[in-house]
Coordinates of C-alpha atoms in Angstrom, one line a residue:
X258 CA 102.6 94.1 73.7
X259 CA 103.2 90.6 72.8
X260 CA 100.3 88.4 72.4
X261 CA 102.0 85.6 74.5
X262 CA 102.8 86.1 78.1
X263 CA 104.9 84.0 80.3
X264 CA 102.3 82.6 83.6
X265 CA 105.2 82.9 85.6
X266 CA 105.3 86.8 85.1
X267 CA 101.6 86.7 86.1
X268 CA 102.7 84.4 89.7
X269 CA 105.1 87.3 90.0
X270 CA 103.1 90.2 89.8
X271 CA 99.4 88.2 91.5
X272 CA 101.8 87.4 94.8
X273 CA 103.5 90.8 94.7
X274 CA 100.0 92.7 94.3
X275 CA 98.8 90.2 97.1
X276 CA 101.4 90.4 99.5
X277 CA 102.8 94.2 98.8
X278 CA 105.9 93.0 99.6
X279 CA 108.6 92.1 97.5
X280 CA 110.0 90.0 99.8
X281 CA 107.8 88.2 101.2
X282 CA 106.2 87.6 97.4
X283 CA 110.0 86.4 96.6
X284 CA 109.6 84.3 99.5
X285 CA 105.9 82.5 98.5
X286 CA 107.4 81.7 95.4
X287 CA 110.1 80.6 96.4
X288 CA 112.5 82.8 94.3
X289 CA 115.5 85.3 95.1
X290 CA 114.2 88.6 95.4
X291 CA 116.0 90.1 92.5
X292 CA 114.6 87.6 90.3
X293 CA 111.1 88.5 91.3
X294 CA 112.0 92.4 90.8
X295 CA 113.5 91.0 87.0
X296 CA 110.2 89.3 86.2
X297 CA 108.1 92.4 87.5
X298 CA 109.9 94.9 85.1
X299 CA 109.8 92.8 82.4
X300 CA 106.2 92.2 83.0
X301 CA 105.5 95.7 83.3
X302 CA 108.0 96.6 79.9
X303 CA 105.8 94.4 77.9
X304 CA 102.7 95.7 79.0
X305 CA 104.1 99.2 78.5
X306 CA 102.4 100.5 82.1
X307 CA 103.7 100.5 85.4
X308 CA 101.8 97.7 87.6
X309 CA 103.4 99.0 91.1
X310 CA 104.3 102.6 93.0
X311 CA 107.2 101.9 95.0
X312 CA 108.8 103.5 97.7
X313 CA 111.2 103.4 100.2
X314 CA 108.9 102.2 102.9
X315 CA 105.9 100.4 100.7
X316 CA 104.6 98.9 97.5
X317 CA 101.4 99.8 96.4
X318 CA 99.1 98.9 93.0
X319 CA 99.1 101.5 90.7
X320 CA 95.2 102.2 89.0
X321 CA 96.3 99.8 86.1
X322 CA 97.9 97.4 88.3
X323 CA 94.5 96.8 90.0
X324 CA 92.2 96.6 86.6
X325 CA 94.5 94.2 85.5
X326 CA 94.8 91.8 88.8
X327 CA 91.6 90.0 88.4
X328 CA 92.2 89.4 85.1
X329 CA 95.1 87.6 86.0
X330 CA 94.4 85.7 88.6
X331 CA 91.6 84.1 85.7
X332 CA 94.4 83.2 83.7
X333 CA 96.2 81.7 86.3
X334 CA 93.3 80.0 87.6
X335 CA 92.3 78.9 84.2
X336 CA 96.0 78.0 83.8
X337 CA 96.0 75.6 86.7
X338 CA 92.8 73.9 85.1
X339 CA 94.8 72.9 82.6
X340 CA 97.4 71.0 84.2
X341 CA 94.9 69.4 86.8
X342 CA 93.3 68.7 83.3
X343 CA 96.4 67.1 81.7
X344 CA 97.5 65.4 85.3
X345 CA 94.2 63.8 85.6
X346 CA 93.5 66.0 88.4
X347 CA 90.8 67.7 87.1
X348 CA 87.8 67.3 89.7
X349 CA 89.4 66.1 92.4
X350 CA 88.9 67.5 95.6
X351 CA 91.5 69.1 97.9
X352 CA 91.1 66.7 101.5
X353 CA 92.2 69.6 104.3
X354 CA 92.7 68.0 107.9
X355 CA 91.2 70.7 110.0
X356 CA 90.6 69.5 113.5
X357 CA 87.8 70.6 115.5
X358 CA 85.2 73.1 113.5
X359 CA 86.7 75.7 115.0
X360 CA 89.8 77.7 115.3
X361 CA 92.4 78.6 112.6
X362 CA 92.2 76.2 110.4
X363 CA 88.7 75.8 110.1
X364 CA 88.5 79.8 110.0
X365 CA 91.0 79.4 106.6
X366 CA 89.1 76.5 105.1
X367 CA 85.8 78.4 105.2
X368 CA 87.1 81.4 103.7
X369 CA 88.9 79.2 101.1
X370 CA 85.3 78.0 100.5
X371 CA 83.6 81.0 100.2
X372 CA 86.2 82.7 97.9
X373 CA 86.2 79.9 95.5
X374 CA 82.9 78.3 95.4
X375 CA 83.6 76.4 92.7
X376 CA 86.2 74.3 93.7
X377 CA 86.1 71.4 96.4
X378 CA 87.7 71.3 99.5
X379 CA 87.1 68.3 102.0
X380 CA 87.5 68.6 105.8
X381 CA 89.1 65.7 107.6
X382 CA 88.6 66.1 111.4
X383 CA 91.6 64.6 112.5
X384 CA 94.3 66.6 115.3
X385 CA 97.7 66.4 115.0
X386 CA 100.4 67.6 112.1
X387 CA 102.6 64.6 112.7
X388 CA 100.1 62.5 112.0
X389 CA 98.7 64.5 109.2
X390 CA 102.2 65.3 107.8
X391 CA 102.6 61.0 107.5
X392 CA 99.0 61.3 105.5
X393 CA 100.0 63.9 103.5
X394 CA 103.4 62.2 102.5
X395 CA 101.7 59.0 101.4
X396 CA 99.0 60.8 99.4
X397 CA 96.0 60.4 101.6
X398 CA 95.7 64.0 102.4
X399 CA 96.7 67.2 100.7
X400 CA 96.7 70.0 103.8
X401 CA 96.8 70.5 107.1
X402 CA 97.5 73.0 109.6
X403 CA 99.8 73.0 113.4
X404 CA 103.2 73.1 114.6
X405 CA 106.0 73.0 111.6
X406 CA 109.2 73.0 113.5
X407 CA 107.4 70.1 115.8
X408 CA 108.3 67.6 112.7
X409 CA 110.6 65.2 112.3
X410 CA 113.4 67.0 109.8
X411 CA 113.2 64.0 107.4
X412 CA 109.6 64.9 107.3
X413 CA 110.0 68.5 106.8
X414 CA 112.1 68.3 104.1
X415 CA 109.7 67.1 101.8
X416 CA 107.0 69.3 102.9
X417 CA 106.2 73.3 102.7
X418 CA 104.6 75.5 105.5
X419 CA 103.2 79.0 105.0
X420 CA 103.1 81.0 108.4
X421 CA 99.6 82.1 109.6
X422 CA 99.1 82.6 113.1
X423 CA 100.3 82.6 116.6
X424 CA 97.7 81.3 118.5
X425 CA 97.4 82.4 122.4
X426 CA 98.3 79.2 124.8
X427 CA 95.0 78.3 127.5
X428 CA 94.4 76.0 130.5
X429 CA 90.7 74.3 130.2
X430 CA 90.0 74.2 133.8
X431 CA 87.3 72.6 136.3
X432 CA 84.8 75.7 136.2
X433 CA 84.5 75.9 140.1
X434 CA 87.8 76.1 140.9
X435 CA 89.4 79.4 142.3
X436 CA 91.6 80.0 139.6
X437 CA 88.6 79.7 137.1
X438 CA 87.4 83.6 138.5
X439 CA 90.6 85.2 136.7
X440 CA 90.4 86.3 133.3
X441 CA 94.1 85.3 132.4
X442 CA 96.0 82.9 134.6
X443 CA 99.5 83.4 135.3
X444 CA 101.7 80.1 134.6
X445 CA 103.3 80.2 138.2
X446 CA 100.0 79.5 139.3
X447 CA 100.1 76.1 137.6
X448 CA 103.4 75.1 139.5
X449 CA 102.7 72.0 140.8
X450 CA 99.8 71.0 138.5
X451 CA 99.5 68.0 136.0
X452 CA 98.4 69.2 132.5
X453 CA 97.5 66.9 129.8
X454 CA 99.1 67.4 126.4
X455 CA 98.4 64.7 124.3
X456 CA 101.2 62.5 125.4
X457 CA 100.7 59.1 124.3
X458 CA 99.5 60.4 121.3
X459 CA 102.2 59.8 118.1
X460 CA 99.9 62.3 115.9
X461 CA 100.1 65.0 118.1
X462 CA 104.1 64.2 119.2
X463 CA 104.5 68.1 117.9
X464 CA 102.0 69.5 120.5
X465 CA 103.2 67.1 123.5
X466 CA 107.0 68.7 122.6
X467 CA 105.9 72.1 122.9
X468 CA 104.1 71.5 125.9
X469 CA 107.2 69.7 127.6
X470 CA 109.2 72.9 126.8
X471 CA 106.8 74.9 128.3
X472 CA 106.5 73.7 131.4
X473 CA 110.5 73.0 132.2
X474 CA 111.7 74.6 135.2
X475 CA 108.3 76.2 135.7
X476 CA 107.2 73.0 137.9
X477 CA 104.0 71.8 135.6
X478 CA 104.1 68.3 135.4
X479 CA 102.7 66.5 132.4
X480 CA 100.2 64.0 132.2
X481 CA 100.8 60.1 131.9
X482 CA 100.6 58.5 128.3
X483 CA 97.1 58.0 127.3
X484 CA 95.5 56.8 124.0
X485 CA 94.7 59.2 121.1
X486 CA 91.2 60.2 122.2
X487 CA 88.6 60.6 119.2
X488 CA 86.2 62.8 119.0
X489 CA 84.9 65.7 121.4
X490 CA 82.6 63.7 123.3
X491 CA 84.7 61.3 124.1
X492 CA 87.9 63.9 124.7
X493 CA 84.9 65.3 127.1
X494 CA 84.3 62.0 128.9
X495 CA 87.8 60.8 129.3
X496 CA 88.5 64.8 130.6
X497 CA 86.1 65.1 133.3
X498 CA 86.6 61.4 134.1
X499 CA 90.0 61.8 134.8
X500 CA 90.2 65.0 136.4
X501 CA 92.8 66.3 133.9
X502 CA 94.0 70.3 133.2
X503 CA 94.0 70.4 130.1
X504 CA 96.9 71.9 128.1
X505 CA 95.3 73.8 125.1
X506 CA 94.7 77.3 122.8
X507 CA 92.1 79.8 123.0
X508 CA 90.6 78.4 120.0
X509 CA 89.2 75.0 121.4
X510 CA 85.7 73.1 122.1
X511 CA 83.6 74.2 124.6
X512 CA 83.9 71.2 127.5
X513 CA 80.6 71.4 130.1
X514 CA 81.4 71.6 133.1
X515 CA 84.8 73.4 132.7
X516 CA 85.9 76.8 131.5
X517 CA 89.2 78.1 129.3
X518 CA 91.7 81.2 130.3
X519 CA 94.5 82.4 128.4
X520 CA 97.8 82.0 129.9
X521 CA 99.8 84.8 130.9
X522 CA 103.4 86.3 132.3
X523 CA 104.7 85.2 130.1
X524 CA 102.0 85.0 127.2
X525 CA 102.7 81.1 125.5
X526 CA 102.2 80.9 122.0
X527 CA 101.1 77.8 119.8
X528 CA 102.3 78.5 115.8
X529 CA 100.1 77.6 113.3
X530 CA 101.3 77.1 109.6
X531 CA 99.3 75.9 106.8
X532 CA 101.3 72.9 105.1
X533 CA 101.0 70.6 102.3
X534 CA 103.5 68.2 100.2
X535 CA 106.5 70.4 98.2
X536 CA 105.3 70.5 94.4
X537 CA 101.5 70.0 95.0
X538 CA 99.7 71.9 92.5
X539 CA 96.0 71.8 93.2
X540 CA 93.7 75.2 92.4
X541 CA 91.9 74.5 95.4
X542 CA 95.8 74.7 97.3
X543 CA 95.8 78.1 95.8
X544 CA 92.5 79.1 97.4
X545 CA 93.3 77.7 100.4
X546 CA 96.9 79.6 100.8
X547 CA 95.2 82.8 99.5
X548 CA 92.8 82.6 101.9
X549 CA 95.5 81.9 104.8
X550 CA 97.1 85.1 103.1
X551 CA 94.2 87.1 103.1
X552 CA 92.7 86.1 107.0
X553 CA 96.7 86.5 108.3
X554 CA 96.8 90.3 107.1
X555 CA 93.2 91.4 108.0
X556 CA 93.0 89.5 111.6
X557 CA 97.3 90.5 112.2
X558 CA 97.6 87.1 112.9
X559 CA 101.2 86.9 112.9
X560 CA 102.0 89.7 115.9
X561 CA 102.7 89.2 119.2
X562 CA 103.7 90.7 122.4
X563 CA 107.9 91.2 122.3
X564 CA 107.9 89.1 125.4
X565 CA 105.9 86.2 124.5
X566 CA 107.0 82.9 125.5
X567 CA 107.7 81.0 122.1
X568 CA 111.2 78.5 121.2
X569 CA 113.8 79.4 119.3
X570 CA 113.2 77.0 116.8
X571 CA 109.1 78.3 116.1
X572 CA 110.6 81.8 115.8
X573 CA 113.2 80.6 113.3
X574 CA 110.4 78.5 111.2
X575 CA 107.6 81.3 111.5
X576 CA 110.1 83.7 110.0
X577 CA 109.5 86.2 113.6
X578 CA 112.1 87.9 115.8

């Protein structure tokens, strides 16, 4: 065995052992699939033991495989020190725009937290990945979480998205209202209803664009331009002042006075992906994608009903049929 081995045979074999998948590895590291395969076998030739048991249907970790993996992911970690050592990086905290504290992203950013407890990562309550996605660009902010394919492509282009969840679409509701009885509510019964969406909002342009396609030809009207609203007592307020339907996900605040049901027939989904600027390198970045990773397998985050409503272009950026 040589006394010198390549980190990026160790990226290889951590993301294969992680994902067991050589795909979707190839993918994460943004490699061709054969090239990943190349790097495993040579990994695996210098080590003289076999790290994976493949078949035709799955890749599993053989017993050395997994003694070895932690050790690994220390010298990657360790690694990754290094350069945020050399970059003058060393310390700094990861800043995460997570919205509300609750939902997805704050779901990720706590397990990020927990799995790494020595690192730093900073929550920015701010909604919106357009908005964020200008933060992150000019260096004010290193994640965030929402709607990739909502994003300017100019924007896009310098950014990278990992796929985590497809979060089920809601109405939040006056809580004495018919409607507010059913469990799910169908979304012919909103025909003729105004939703709000954000619009007037430039940080959450993504959200308002998904809600406009939603409600074409289904006779939902959208509600006028408003401010950005800041904060949930104030979102609260300007809600129940107003008289607004509101337009959201079954992960949201809880608003007195009114109550959230799922929408149905079909079932609209909002897709969540964790992004941050292409060629960040941050340990805390790994935590947090490893921890995106890790809640997306256990909580099957990434499956849906066949007939759910979602637009070409989400299924095309989540990587779904």
């Amino acid at each position: 065995m040589p006394h010198d081995i390549d980190p990026r045979l160790l990226r290889a074999f951590v993301a294969t052992a992680e994902e067991l998948h050589f795909t979707r590895a190839a993918a994460r590291l943004y490699i061709a699939q054969q090239a990943l395969s190349r790097d495993i076998r040579r990994l695996e030739r210098d080590l003289g033991a076999a790290l994976f048991v493949r078949t035709t249907r799955q890749v599993g970790l053989t017993t050395e495989g997994a003694r070895l993996l932690p050790h690994a992911r220390r010298v990657l970690t360790a690694c990754e020190a290094f350069a945020a050592a050399a970059s003058g990086r060393e310390g700094r905290p990861l800043l995460v725009a997570v919205g509300a504290q609750i939902g997805t992203a704050f779901d990720v950013l706590q397990a990020a937290r927990r799995s790494a407890p020595e690192l730093e990562l900073v929550a920015r309550h701010q909604s919106g990945l357009t908005g964020a996605a200008e933060e992150i660009l000019a260096g004010r902010l290193d994640a965030a979480f929402g709607r990739f394919s909502g994003l300017a492509p100019a924007v896009a282009a310098r950014l990278t998205h990992l796929p985590v969840r497809f979060e089920h679409m809601a109405v939040l509701l006056p809580e004495n209202h018919r409607l507010s009885a059913l469990d799910r509510i169908p979304l012919d019964a909103l025909e003729g209803r105004t939703l709000y969406a954000a619009a007037g909002n430039p940080a959450t342009a993504e959200w308002t664009d998904l809600a406009t396609q939603l409600f074409a030809g289904r006779g939902i009207r959208l509600a006028e331009p408003f401010p950005e609203i800041e904060g949930a007592d104030e979102f609260t307020r300007v809600v129940r002042k107003r008289g607004w339907w509101v337009l959201a996900s079954t992960e949201f605040i809880e608003v007195p006075g009114m109550v959230l049901r799922p929408l149905c027939d079909p079932i609209p989904l909002s897709p969540i992906s964790l992004v941050w600027r292409t060629g960040l390198r941050h340990p805390a970045l790994d935590a947090l994608a490893a921890a995106a990773r890790h809640l997306t397998r256990q909580r099957t985050w990434l499956e849906h009903p066949p007939a759910a409503w979602l637009p070409p272009e989400d299924r095309a950026a989540m990587r779904t049929g």
